[in-house]
Amino acid sequence: LPQILPEIAATVECEQSPEFHPEGSVFNHLIRILEHLPAEASPSLIWAALLHDIGKPVTASRDPHTRQIHFYGHENVGAEIARGMLERLRFPRKLIEEVAVCVQSHMQFKDVLRMRKSTLRRMLLRPTFALELELHRLDCLGSHGRLDHYEFLVEQAAQLERQPAIRPPLLSGKDLLALGMKPGPAVGRLLAEVREKQLQDELKTRPQARAWARRHLQREGATPGRELSSSKSGRQKKKT
């Protein structure tokens, strides 16, 4: 193992705080996860399960007062390690990127009950969400065994499936240009605001979104052919 997969070999001696991981070392955690893998597991899921905590050995630290073990940023470090390892082993690019996304995002699942609606929906709408969700289920089964967050997300995903209109953005850049905006970064910023309001259920239809965007442009002083940032800077110059 150290010669072929040294990154995984490093997890054998990597201990974890028992209050969060009663199963012991990171390697024990990985073994327990693999025991729960479904027979039909895809290669991407298998490698995501094997590599999701691959960043822990190099990020491990111990609090000198509580003696608790921490792995700050292990998901980001782990995503890069996983990407490099899978590239070395010459895996397909699609699998590499799917696994890297799963590794980098797996810690987000602990916060799902506190997320804003828009943040949660962005997670649910990610192309890799089904893969990430199954990894989360396995991660839980390989440790504390609690599936409350998993069950919550399954229900949220089912609700979103019943709202197909939420998937495509309500407006495009062409819509904003038709309202008189000049091409530029401000278009992207305004589209992001509209999308945020859509995901928060504050805007539900294209007419609502167009009306909101028009009012926003009027408030900002944008006129046909002028970009928001340009109009703002113009007002600032007049004040000086």
XYZ file of C-alpha atoms in Angstrom:
240
model
C 0.000 0.000 0.000
C 2.713 2.604 0.813
C 4.322 2.017 -2.588
C 1.138 2.128 -4.660
C -1.208 4.391 -2.682
C 0.917 6.261 -0.130
C -1.847 8.821 0.391
C -4.153 6.106 1.725
C -1.373 4.408 3.675
C -0.945 7.668 5.601
C -4.465 7.283 7.034
C -3.596 4.081 8.927
C -1.928 5.926 11.811
C -4.112 9.040 11.594
C -6.200 9.095 14.770
C -9.473 10.996 15.174
C -11.349 12.378 18.175
C -13.519 9.538 19.532
C -16.500 11.803 20.240
C -16.863 12.352 16.502
C -15.321 9.137 15.205
C -15.792 6.239 17.607
C -14.478 3.903 14.918
C -10.941 5.171 15.492
C -8.416 6.055 12.810
C -9.172 7.526 9.409
C -8.235 4.180 7.871
C -10.774 2.368 10.061
C -13.355 4.922 8.971
C -12.592 4.227 5.312
C -12.853 0.475 5.818
C -16.244 0.841 7.498
C -17.467 3.007 4.634
C -16.336 0.475 2.046
C -18.252 -2.207 3.936
C -21.439 -0.195 3.379
C -20.877 0.439 -0.319
C -23.818 -0.781 -2.405
C -23.064 -3.511 -4.915
C -23.956 -1.192 -7.793
C -21.670 1.628 -6.621
C -20.142 3.619 -9.466
C -16.363 4.032 -9.764
C -16.786 7.712 -8.870
C -18.578 6.826 -5.638
C -16.023 4.175 -4.718
C -13.114 6.566 -5.143
C -14.944 9.444 -3.467
C -15.604 7.201 -0.475
C -11.989 6.098 -0.370
C -10.529 9.600 -0.753
C -12.978 11.955 0.972
C -10.768 12.228 4.093
C -7.443 11.878 2.301
C -6.450 15.365 3.444
C -6.657 14.548 7.147
C -3.132 13.188 7.721
C -1.495 16.381 6.438
C -3.870 18.754 8.245
C -4.080 17.010 11.624
C -3.510 19.122 14.723
C -4.308 18.709 18.412
C -5.702 21.384 20.693
C -3.170 21.761 23.534
C -5.926 22.424 26.076
C -8.759 20.067 25.124
C -6.544 17.486 23.372
C -9.187 17.324 20.670
C -7.917 16.453 17.197
C -8.721 18.857 14.366
C -8.361 18.666 10.592
C -8.913 22.255 9.522
C -9.321 22.616 5.768
C -8.831 18.922 5.099
C -11.591 18.955 2.487
C -9.783 21.539 0.343
C -6.375 19.947 0.772
C -7.918 16.544 0.187
C -9.517 17.603 -3.089
C -6.112 18.564 -4.462
C -4.497 15.359 -3.190
C -7.303 13.292 -4.704
C -7.020 15.090 -8.024
C -3.261 14.568 -8.174
C -3.499 10.935 -7.159
C -6.182 10.074 -9.709
C -4.307 11.918 -12.438
C -1.210 9.901 -11.564
C -3.273 6.725 -11.904
C -4.601 7.996 -15.267
C -8.297 7.968 -14.449
C -10.762 9.677 -16.816
C -11.112 13.429 -16.365
C -14.845 13.187 -15.603
C -14.248 10.781 -12.717
C -11.399 12.916 -11.373
C -13.530 16.051 -11.293
C -16.534 14.279 -9.760
C -14.397 12.822 -6.997
C -12.640 16.139 -6.353
C -15.986 17.938 -6.026
C -17.234 15.299 -3.582
C -14.093 15.530 -1.472
C -14.152 19.326 -1.397
C -17.845 19.627 -0.562
C -18.405 16.763 1.874
C -18.046 18.938 4.988
C -20.877 21.213 3.828
C -23.389 18.528 4.736
C -22.986 19.131 8.459
C -24.490 22.611 7.993
C -27.550 21.801 5.882
C -30.076 22.386 8.672
C -28.781 25.954 9.099
C -28.388 26.895 5.437
C -30.298 29.684 3.731
C -32.866 28.341 1.313
C -30.884 29.647 -1.664
C -27.639 28.051 -0.452
C -29.352 24.730 0.135
C -30.978 24.811 -3.275
C -27.662 25.533 -4.962
C -26.335 22.393 -3.316
C -29.345 20.364 -4.430
C -28.982 21.631 -7.996
C -25.320 20.718 -8.365
C -24.784 18.115 -11.108
C -22.909 15.942 -8.612
C -25.462 16.227 -5.802
C -26.750 12.632 -6.017
C -23.171 11.383 -5.788
C -22.377 13.754 -2.922
C -25.518 12.717 -1.052
C -24.681 9.028 -1.281
C -21.156 9.768 -0.070
C -22.647 11.618 2.900
C -24.828 8.619 3.734
C -21.808 6.323 3.639
C -19.748 8.801 5.658
C -22.372 8.714 8.413
C -22.726 4.937 8.354
C -18.959 4.612 8.607
C -18.913 6.646 11.798
C -21.708 7.760 14.144
C -24.521 6.204 12.101
C -26.902 9.182 12.321
C -28.778 9.883 9.100
C -30.897 12.892 10.088
C -29.148 15.254 7.662
C -29.326 12.663 4.897
C -33.064 12.159 5.409
C -33.613 15.925 5.491
C -31.806 16.308 2.167
C -33.724 13.462 0.565
C -36.958 15.254 1.464
C -35.650 18.619 0.271
C -34.545 17.094 -3.030
C -37.988 15.534 -3.477
C -39.640 18.898 -2.854
C -37.368 20.556 -5.392
C -38.268 17.922 -7.974
C -41.860 19.092 -7.621
C -40.732 22.636 -8.497
C -39.185 22.257 -11.962
C -39.478 26.000 -12.601
C -36.740 26.656 -10.039
C -34.074 24.921 -12.110
C -33.548 27.322 -15.041
C -32.657 30.927 -14.140
C -35.544 33.316 -14.690
C -33.476 35.815 -16.679
C -30.525 35.710 -19.030
C -27.992 38.290 -20.075
C -30.081 38.987 -23.172
C -33.014 39.946 -20.957
C -30.928 42.524 -19.112
C -29.466 43.904 -22.329
C -33.025 44.295 -23.595
C -33.718 46.422 -20.522
C -30.932 48.762 -21.569
C -27.868 47.453 -19.749
C -24.505 47.682 -21.417
C -22.530 44.408 -21.709
C -20.063 44.047 -18.862
C -19.480 42.619 -15.376
C -22.547 44.394 -13.976
C -24.764 42.105 -16.054
C -23.370 39.054 -14.305
C -23.745 40.665 -10.899
C -27.374 41.547 -11.515
C -28.121 38.072 -12.876
C -26.640 36.641 -9.680
C -28.944 38.857 -7.598
C -31.969 37.734 -9.586
C -30.960 34.090 -9.211
C -30.506 34.532 -5.458
C -34.008 35.959 -5.154
C -35.382 33.164 -7.315
C -33.807 30.515 -5.091
C -35.176 32.318 -2.033
C -38.688 32.230 -3.596
C -38.754 36.031 -3.701
C -39.085 35.984 -7.497
C -41.072 33.168 -9.079
C -41.862 34.175 -12.662
C -40.077 35.830 -15.568
C -42.385 38.877 -15.507
C -41.675 39.331 -11.793
C -37.948 39.057 -12.418
C -38.001 41.521 -15.321
C -40.032 44.002 -13.291
C -37.640 43.719 -10.350
C -34.604 44.136 -12.611
C -36.169 47.189 -14.269
C -36.859 48.809 -10.894
C -33.346 47.967 -9.750
C -31.839 49.618 -12.815
C -33.980 52.701 -12.303
C -32.929 52.962 -8.654
C -29.283 52.648 -9.638
C -29.654 55.349 -12.241
C -28.782 53.080 -15.157
C -29.995 54.277 -18.536
C -30.073 52.441 -21.863
C -26.572 51.785 -23.095
C -24.919 52.540 -19.767
C -23.536 50.016 -17.333
C -24.403 50.192 -13.633
C -20.852 50.815 -12.540
C -20.526 53.627 -15.070
C -23.643 55.387 -13.826
C -22.481 55.108 -10.233
C -19.063 56.511 -10.994
C -20.701 59.349 -12.907
C -22.770 60.333 -9.888
C -19.716 60.166 -7.672
C -17.797 62.509 -9.987
C -20.638 65.052 -9.892
C -20.553 65.041 -6.104
C -16.848 65.810 -6.123
